[in-house]
XYZ file of C-alpha atoms in Angstrom:
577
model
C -28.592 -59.107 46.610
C -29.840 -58.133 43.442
C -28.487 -54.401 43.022
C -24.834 -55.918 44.258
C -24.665 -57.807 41.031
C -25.790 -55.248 38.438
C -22.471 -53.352 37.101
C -24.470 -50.721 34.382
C -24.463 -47.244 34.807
C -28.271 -45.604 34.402
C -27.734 -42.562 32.223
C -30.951 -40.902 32.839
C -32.925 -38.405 29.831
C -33.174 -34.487 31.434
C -30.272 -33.408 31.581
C -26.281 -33.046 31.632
C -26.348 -29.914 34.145
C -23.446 -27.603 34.621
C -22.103 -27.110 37.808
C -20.631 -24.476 38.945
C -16.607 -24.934 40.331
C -15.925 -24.609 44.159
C -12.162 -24.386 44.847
C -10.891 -27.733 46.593
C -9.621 -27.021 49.871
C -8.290 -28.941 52.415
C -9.111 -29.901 56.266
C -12.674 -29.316 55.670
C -12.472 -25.619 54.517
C -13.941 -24.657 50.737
C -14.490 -21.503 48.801
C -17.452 -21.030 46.984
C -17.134 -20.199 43.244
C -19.791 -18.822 41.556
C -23.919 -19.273 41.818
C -23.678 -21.931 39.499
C -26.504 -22.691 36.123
C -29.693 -21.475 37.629
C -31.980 -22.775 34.021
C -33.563 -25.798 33.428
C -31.419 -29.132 32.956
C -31.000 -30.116 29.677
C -31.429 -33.149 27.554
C -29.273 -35.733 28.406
C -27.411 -38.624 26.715
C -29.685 -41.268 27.800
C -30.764 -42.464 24.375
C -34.552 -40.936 24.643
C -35.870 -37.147 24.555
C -35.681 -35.174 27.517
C -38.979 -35.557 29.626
C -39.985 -38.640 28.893
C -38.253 -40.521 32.147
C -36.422 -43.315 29.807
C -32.982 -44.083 30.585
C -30.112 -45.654 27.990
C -27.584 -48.224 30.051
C -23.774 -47.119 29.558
C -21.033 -50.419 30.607
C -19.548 -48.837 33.562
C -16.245 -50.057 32.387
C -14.203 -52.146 34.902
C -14.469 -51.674 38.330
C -10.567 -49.333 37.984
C -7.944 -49.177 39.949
C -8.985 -48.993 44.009
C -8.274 -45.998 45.729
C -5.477 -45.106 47.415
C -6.088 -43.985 51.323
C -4.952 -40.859 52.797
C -4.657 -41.264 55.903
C -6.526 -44.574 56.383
C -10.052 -43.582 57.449
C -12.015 -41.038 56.741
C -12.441 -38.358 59.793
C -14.810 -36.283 60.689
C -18.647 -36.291 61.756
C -19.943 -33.472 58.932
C -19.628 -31.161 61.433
C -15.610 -30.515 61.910
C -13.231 -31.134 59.519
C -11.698 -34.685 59.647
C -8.193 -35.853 61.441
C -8.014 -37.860 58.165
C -8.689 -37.036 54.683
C -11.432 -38.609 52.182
C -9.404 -40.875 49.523
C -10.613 -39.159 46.559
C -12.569 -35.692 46.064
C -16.461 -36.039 47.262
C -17.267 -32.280 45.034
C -15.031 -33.525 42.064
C -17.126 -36.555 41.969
C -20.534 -34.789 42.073
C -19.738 -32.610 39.830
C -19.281 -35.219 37.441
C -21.236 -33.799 34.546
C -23.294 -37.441 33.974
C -24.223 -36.846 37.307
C -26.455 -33.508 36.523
C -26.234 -31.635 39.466
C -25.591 -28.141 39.806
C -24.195 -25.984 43.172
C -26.406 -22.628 43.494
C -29.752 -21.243 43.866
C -32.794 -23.646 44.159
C -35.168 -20.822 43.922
C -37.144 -22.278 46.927
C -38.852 -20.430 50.034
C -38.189 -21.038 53.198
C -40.979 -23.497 53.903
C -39.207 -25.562 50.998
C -42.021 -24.720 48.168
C -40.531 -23.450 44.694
C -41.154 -19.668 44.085
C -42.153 -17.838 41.225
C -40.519 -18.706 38.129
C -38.502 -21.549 39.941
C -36.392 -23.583 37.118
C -36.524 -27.175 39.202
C -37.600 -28.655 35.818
C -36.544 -30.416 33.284
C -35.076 -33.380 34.867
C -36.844 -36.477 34.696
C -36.506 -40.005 37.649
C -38.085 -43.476 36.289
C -37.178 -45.687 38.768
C -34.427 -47.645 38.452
C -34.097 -50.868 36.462
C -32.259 -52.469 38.987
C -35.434 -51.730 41.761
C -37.507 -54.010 39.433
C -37.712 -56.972 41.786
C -38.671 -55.064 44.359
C -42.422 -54.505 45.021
C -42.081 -50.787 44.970
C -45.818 -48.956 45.911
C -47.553 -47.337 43.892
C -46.966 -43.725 45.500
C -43.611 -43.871 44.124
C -43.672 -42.141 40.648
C -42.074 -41.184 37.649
C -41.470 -37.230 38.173
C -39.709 -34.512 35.797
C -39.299 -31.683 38.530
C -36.629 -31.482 41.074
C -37.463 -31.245 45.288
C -40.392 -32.300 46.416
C -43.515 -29.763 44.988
C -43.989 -30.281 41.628
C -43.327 -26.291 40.699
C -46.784 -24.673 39.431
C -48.849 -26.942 41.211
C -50.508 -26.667 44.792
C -48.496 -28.495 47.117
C -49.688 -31.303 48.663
C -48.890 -30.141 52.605
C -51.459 -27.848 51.990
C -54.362 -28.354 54.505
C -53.344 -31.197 56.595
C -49.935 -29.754 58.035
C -48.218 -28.347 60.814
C -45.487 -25.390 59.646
C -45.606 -25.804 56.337
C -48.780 -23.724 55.736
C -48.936 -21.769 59.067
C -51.072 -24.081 60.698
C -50.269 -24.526 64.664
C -53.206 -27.455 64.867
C -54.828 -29.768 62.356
C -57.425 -32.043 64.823
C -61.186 -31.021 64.600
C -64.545 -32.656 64.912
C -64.535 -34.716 61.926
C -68.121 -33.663 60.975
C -69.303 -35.909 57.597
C -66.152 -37.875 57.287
C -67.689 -40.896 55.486
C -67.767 -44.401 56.788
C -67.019 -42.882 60.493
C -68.991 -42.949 63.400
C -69.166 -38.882 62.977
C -70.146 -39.333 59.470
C -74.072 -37.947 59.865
C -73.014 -36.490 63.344
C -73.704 -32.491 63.814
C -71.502 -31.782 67.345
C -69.700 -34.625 69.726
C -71.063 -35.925 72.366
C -69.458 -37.103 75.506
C -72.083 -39.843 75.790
C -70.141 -42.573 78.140
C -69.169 -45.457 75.714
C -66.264 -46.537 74.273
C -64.844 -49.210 71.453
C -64.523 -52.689 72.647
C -60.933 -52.986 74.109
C -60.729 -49.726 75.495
C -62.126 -47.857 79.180
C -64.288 -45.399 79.661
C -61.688 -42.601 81.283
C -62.988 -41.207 85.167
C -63.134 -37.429 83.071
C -64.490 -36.537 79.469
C -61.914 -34.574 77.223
C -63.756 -30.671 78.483
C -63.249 -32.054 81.912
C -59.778 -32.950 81.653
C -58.394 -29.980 79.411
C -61.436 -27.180 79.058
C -63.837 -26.975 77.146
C -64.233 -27.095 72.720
C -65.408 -23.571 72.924
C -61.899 -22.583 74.460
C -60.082 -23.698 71.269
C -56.575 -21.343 70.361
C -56.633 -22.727 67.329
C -60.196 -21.531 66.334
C -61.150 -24.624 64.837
C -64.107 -25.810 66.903
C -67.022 -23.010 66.546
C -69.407 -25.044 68.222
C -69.705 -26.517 71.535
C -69.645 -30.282 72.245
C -67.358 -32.596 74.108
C -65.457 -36.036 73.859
C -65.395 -39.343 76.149
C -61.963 -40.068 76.890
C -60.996 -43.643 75.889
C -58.153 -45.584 77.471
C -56.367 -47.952 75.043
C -53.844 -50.516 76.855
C -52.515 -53.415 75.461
C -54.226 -56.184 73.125
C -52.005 -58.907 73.140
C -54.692 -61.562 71.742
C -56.232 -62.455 68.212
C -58.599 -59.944 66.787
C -59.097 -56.338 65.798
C -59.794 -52.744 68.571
C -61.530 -49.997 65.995
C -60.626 -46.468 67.227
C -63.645 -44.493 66.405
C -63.191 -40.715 65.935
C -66.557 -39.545 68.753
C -64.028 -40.468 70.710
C -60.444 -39.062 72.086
C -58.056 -42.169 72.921
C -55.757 -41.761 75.888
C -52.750 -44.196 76.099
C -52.826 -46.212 79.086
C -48.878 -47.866 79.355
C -45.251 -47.513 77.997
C -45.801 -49.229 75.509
C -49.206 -50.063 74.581
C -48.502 -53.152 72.417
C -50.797 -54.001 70.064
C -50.074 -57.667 69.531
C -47.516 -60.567 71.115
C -44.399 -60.169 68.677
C -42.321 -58.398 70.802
C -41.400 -61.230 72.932
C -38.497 -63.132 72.311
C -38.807 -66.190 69.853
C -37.488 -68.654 73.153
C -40.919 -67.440 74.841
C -43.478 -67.165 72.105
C -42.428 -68.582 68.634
C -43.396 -68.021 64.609
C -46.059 -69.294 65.057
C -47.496 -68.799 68.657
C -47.901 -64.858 67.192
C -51.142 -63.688 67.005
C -52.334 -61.469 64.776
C -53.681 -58.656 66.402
C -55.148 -55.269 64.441
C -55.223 -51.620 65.474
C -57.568 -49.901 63.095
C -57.965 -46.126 63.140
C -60.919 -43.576 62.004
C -59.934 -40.999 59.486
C -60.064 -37.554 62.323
C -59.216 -39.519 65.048
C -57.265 -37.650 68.177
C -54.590 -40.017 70.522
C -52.679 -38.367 73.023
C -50.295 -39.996 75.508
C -47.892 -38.904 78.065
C -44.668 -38.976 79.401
C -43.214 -42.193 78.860
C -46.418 -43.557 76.939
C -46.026 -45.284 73.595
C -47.938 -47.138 71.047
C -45.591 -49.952 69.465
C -46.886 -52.815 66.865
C -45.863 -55.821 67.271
C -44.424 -58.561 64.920
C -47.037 -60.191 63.664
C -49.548 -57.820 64.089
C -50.670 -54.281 62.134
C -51.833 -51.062 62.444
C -54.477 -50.030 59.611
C -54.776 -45.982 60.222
C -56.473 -44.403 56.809
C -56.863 -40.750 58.081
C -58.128 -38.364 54.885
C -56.015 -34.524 53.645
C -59.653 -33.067 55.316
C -59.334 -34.995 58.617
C -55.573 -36.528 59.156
C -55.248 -39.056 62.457
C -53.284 -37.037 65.027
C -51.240 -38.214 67.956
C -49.959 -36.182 70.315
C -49.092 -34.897 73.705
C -51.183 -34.572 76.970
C -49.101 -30.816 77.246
C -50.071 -30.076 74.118
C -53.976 -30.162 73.616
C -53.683 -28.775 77.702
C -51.926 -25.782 76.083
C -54.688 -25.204 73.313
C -57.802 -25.420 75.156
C -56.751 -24.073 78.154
C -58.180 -20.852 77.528
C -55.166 -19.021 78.289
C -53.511 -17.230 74.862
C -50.181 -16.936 76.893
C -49.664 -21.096 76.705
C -48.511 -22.036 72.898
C -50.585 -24.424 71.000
C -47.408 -25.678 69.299
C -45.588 -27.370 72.574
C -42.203 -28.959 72.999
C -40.693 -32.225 72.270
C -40.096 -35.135 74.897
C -43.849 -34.607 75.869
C -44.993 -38.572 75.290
C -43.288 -41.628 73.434
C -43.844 -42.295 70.209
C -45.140 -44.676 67.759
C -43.302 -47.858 66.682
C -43.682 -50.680 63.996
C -42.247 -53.999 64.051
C -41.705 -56.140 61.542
C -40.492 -59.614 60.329
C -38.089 -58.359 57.980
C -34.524 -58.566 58.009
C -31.909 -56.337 60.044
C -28.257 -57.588 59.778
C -28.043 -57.287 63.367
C -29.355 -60.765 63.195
C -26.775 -63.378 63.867
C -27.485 -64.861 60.413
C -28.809 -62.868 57.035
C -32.066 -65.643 56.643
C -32.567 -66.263 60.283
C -36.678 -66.659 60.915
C -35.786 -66.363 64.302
C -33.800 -63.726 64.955
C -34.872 -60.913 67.619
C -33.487 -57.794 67.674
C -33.770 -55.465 70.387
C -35.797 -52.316 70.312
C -34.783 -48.639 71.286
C -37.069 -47.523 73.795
C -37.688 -50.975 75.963
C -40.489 -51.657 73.040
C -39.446 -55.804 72.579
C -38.199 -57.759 70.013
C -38.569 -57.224 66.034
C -36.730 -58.847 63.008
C -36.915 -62.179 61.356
C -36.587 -63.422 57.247
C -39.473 -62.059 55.430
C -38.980 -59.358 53.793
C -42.555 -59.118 51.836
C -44.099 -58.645 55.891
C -47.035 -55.767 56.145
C -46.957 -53.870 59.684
C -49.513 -52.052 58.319
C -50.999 -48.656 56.674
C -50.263 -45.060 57.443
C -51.820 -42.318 55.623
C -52.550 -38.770 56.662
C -51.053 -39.401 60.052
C -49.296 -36.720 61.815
C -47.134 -37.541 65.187
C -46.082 -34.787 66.821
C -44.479 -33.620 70.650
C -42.878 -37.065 70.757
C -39.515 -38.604 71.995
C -39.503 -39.248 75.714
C -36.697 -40.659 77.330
C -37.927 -43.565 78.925
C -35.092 -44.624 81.301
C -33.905 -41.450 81.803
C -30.225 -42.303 80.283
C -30.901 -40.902 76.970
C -32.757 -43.755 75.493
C -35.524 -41.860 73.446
C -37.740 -43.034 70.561
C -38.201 -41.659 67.314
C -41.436 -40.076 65.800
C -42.209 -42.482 64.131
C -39.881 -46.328 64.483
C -39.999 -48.625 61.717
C -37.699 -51.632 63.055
C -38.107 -54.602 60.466
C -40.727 -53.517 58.813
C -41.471 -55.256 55.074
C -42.608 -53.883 51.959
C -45.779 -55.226 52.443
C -46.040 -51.980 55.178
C -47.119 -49.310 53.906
C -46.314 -44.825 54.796
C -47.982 -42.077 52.653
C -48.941 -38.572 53.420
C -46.716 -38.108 57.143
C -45.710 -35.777 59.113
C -43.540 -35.997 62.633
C -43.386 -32.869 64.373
C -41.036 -31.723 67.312
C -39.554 -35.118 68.305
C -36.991 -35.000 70.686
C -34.553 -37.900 68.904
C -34.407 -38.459 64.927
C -37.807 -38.090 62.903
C -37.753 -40.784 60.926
C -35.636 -44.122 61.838
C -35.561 -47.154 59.756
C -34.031 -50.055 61.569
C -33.428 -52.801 58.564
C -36.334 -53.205 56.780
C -37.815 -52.653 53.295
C -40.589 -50.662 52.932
C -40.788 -47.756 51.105
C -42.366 -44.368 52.132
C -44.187 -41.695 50.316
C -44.505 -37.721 51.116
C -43.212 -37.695 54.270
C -43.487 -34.037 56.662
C -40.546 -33.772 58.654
C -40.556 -30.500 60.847
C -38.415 -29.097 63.902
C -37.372 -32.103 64.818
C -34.450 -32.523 67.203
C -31.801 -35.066 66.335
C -31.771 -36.379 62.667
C -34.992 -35.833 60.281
C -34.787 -39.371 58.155
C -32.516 -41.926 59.681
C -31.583 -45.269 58.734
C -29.021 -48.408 59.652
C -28.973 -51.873 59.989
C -29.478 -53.034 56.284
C -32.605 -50.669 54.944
C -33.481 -51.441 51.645
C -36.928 -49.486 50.958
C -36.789 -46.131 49.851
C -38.611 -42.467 50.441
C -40.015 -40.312 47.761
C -41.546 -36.586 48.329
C -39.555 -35.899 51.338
C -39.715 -32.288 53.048
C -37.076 -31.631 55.834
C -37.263 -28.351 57.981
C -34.635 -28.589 60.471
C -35.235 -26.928 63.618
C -33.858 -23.346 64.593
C -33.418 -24.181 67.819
C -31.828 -27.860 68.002
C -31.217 -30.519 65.701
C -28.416 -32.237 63.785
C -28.803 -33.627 60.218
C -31.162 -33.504 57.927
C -30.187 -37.475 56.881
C -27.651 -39.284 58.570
C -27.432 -42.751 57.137
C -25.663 -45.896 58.542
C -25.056 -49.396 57.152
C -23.466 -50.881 60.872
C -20.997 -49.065 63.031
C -18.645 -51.908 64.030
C -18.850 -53.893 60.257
C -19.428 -51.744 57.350
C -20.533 -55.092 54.816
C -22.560 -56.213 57.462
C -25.184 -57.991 55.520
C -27.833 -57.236 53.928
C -26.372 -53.454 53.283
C -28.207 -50.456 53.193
C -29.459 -49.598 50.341
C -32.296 -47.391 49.873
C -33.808 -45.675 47.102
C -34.817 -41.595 47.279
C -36.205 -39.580 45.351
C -37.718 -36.131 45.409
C -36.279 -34.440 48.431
C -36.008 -30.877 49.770
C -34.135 -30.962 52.642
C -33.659 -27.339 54.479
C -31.173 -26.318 57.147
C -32.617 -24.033 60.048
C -33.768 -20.671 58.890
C -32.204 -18.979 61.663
C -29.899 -21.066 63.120
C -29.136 -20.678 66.874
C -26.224 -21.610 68.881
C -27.306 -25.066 69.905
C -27.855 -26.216 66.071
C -24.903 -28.860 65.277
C -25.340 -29.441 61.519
C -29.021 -28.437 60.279
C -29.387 -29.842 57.032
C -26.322 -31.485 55.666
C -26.829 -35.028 54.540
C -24.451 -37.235 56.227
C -23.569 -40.987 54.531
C -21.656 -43.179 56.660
C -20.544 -46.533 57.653
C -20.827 -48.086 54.484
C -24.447 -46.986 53.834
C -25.431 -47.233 49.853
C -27.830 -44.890 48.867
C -29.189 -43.660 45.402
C -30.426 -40.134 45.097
C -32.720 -38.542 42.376
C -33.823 -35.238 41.972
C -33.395 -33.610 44.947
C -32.689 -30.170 46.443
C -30.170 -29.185 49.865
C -30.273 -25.641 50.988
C -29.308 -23.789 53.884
C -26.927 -26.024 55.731
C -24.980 -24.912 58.458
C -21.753 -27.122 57.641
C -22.327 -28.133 54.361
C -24.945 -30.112 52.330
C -23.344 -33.489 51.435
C -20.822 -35.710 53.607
C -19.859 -38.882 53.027
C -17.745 -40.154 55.829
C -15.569 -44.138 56.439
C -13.705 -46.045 53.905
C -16.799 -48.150 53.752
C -19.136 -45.729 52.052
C -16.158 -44.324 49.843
C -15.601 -48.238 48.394
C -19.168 -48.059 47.257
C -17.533 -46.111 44.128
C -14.765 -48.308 42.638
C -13.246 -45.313 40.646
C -14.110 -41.478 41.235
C -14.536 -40.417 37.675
C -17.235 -42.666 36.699
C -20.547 -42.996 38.314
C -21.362 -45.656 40.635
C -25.145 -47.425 41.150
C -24.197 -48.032 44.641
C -22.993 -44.479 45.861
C -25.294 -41.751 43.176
C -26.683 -38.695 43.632
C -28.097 -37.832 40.602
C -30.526 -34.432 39.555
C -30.106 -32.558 42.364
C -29.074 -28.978 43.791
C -26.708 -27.887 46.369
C -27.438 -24.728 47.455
C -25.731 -24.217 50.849
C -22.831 -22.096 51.984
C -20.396 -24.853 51.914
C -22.283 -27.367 49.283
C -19.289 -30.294 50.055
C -17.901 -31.182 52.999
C -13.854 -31.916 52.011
C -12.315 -34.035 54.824
C-alpha cells in the first residue's frame, strides 16, 4: 500500500501546543497535573503561516532502535489496567510537542458544541499528502478549528437531529419538498396505491398506530393519513422508488435489495444484477423485530433526504409510542426494536483468503449474505440526511446483533454525509474492510461502540459527534486491524478528522468505558483535530504489540500511529498499561 511506503513526517502549520504534564503511573493508575494551555494553538514549524493548512515534510530519521517489551503483550481492554505493561509511554508520546495536543478543558457543552469564547482555533488539517491517491469526497475539507462545530458558527445538527438540539422526532409530512411526490401536496392522503415493487399493507398508517392529529411530537398540525407500503426483496435488474405519500413497512429479515449476497459458487461476478433502492427526501421506513434492509453486492441504495426533511428509519415501537395518544409512552423508544441497515460492497476485507481475490465472500453479521471482493473504487450507494434510529435486534437470539448502520466492503465510490444512528443496541457505526469515507456523522446513545472498524478499513470520517449513552455503552471508537493476525493484509488504516467524542454525562453503573478511544490489534489510524471529554476510564488506549509497532521509536512521530491537534479533556486523559 501506498501510505506503508511513505517514511516523512507531516509537520502541520497551527500550532506547537503545550501540554500540560500528568504524572506517569503504573498498572493503569495516573494523576492529573494541571488544566493544561487552554489558548489558541500557535504557529507551528511547518514551513507556512499559521492558518493557511500547508504543511513542510521533516525526514523522520531512521526507523530507531525497536522497542523493548515489558512483559510481552500489551494487557488490558481500556477499561482495567493491563496484566502486562505498554513497551513505551502512550502520554509521553502524545505529548510530544510536534504532536500539538494539549490535556485540559475543551470549553465544550455537553451536547459537544463549543461555548462562548471557546479557544478550539487556531489549528489548521489539509489532508494528508500521503491520502493523495485516494479518491477522497469532496465533504472532506481543509478546517482550522478543532472538534467537530466550527466555533462561532451554527452547527450543522441543527434542525435535522435527534439529542443534539432537543428534538425527540424529526419525520413530518414533507409538504413542498421539490422533485417529490408531496412536492405541490397540501395534507397526505391514504389513497390505496403504492410504488411498483411494493404492497399495499391490509391497514393505512392512522389505522395501524392512531391518527396524525395524535402526534407527541407536535409536528403534524393538520390531519391526513398514510398508505402503508410493504417493501420485500428485489432480487432482479432495475430500480423500486420509495415515494414519501407513502410510509414503507419492511416485509423480511433482511429485505435484500439485489442478488450479491449469495456466495460467488451460486451466483458469480457477473451473474449480479444491479438492482437500485432509491429514496424520497422525507421519507418514513419502519421495520420490526428482526427486520432489516441490507444492499447487496452489486447493487445500491441512492437515499438523498434534505436538513428540512431527512429520510428516517425506524422502529414499529417507536412511531406506536408517538401517536398513540398517550403522553405516558416516550416518543424516544429503546434499542433492539428492528434490525438495521446494511451495505455491501466489492471492496476488499483481509478476511479474504487472498488480498486481490475477485471472489472472495465474506460472511455477514446478522445472517445478511456474502460481501467482499477486489475493487476498491465500488459505489454501494448515497446516504445523506438519513437518520437510523431504535435499531440492533438480535436476530438468532445468541447475541448476534447488527449495527446502525453496516458498511461491510463498501468502496469509495459509496458515499455517507449528514448521519445520524440513534439508540442501537450493538456499535453505531461498523466498517468491515472497505474504503469509503464518511462525512458528519450523528452518533447518539448508542449501546456498544459509537464508530467501529476492523478487517482492513482504509476510508476515513470527518465531522464526527459521539454522545455515549448514560445508561449503556462501551467506547466511543474501538478500532481493530484482525484479532488472530495483526498485519493481516490490507491493514487498517483510516483517516479522521474533526471529532468530538463525549463520554456519558451522567454515567450509570452499567456504563463500561463511555468515551475512551480504544486502538487495537494492529489498527493504524491518523487523527486530526479532534476533541475527547468526559471519559469514564480514560480518553486514549492503545492496546497489542501490533498497534504499538506502528511507531518505530516513541520520541518521534509516526504517519502510521498520529494523533495530531487534538484535546484530552477527561479525568484520566491516558490510559498507562
Amino acid at each position: 500500500m501506498i501510505r506503508k511506503q511513505l517514511g516523512t513526517l507531516m509537520v502541520l502549520a497551527g500550532g506547537v501546543g503545550t501540554a500540560a504534564v500528568l504524572a506517569v503511573a503504573c498498572g493503569g493508575d495516573s494523576n492529573g497535573g494541571g488544566t493544561g494551555n487552554t489558548g489558541n494553538l500557535p504557529a507551528g514549524t511547518g514551513g507556512v503561516p499559521a492558518g493557511t493548512g500547508g504543511m513542510g515534510m521533516v525526514p523522520v530519521g531512521g526507523t530507531g532502535p525497536a522497542p523493548t517489551p515489558m512483559g510481552g503483550t500489551s494487557g488490558g481492554t481500556g477499561g482495567a489496567p493491563g496484566t502486562m505493561a505498554d513497551p513505551w509511554s502512550l502520554k509521553s508520546y502524545l505529548e510530544l510537542p510536534t504532536l500539538a495536543n494539549r490535556v485540559g478543558p475543551s470549553g465544550i457543552d455537553n451536547k459537544g458544541q463549543p461555548g462562548a469564547g471557546s479557544t478550539l482555533t487556531g489549528a489548521a488539517f489539509t489532508k494528508p499528502a500521503m491520502w493523495n491517491g485516494f479518491p477522497v469526497p469532496a465533504y472532506f475539507t481543509n478546517t482550522a478549528y478543532v472538534g467537530a462545530f466550527e466555533p462561532g458558527k451554527p452547527a450543522w445538527t441543527d434542525g435535522w437531529t435527534i439529542g443534539i438540539n432537543g428534538n425527540s422526532a424529526v419525520w413530518d409530512f414533507a409538504k413542498g419538498e421539490p422533485n417529490t411526490a408531496l412536492a405541490t401536496a397540501t395534507a397526505p392522503v391514504a389513497n390505496k396505491s403504492c410504488p411498483a415493487g411494493t404492497t399495499l399493507a391490509a391497514q393505512s398508517f392512522a389505522q395501524t398506530f392512531g391518527p396524525l392529529t395524535n402526534d407527541e411530537a407536535k409536528l403534524f398540525v393538520a390531519a391526513g393519513d398514510y398508505d402503508i407500503c410493504e417493501l420485500t426483496s428485489f432480487e432482479q435488474a432495475g430500480t423500486i422508488k420509495l415515494t414519501n405519500d407513502n410510509v414503507y413497512r419492511l416485509a423480511a429479515m433482511p429485505v435484500r435489495i439485489g442478488n450479491g449476497y449469495q456466495r460467488t459458487t451460486v451466483v458469480p461476478p457477473a451473474s449480479r444484477v444491479t438492482a437500485v433502492l432509491e429514496i424520497e427526501a422525507g421519507t418514513l421506513i419502519f421495520g420490526f423485530r428482526g427486520q432489516a434492509l441490507a444492499i447487496t453486492r452489486g447493487s445500491k441504495i441512492m437515499a438523498n433526504g434534505t436538513k428540512e426533511n431527512p429520510i428516517v428509519m425506524t422502529s414499529e415501537d417507536q412511531l406506536k409510542g408517538r401517536f398513540d395518544g398517550s403522553p405516558s409512552t416516550p416518543i424516544d423508544t429503546n434499542a433492539a426494536e428492528w434490525g438495521g441497515l446494511v451495505l455491501m460492497g466489492r471492496a476488499k476485507s483481509n478476511e479474504c483468503v487472498t488480498e486481490n481475490d475477485a471472489n472472495c465472500d465474506v460472511e455477514a453479521e446478522g445472517q445478511v449474505g456474502s460481501y467482499g471482493g477486489n475493487d476498491d473504487s465500488d459505489a454501494s450507494g448515497s446516504l445523506k440526511y438519513v437518520i437510523v434510529r431504535h435499531a440492533g435486534f438480535d436476530v438468532d437470539g445468541n447475541g448476534n446483533e447488527l449495527n446502525g448502520i453496516s458498511y461491510f466492503g463498501t468502496g469509495s465510490g459509496t458515499l455517507t454525509d449528514y448521519v445520524q444512528v440513534h439508540r442501537n443496541f450493538d456499535d453505531g457505526v461498523e466498517h468491515f474492510g472497505s474504503a469509503d469515507f464518511i462525512g458528519h456523522v450523528v452518533l447518539t446513545s448508542n449501546g456498544d461502540d459509537s464508530l467501529d472498524w476492523g478487517q482492513g478499513w482504509r476510508g476515513g470520517a470527518q465531522h464526527v459527534v459521539v454522545l455515549q449513552s448514560d445508561v449503556f455503552g462501551d467506547f466511543g471508537i474501538e478500532a481493530d486491524n484482525d484479532e488472530t493476525n495483526s498485519a493481516r493484509a490490507p491493514v487498517s488504516f483510516p483517516l479522521l478528522a474533526n471529532l468530538t467524542i463525549l463520554g456519558p454525562a451522567n454515567p450509570g453503573p452499567g456504563v463500561f468505558a463511555g468515551g475512551t478511544v480504544l486502538l487495537r490489534r494492529g489498527t493504524k489510524v491518523q487523527i486530526w483535530n479532534s476533541v475527547f471529554s468526559r471519559a469514564k476510564t480514560g480518553c486514549i488506549d492503545v492496546d497489542d504489540l501490533g498497534t504499538f509497532a506502528h511507531v518505530p521509536s516513541p520520541t518521534m512521530p509516526s504517519n502510521d500511529l498520529l494523533i495530531r491537534n487534538s484535546v484530552f479533556d477527561c479525568q484520566m486523559p491516558f490510559v498507562l498499561e
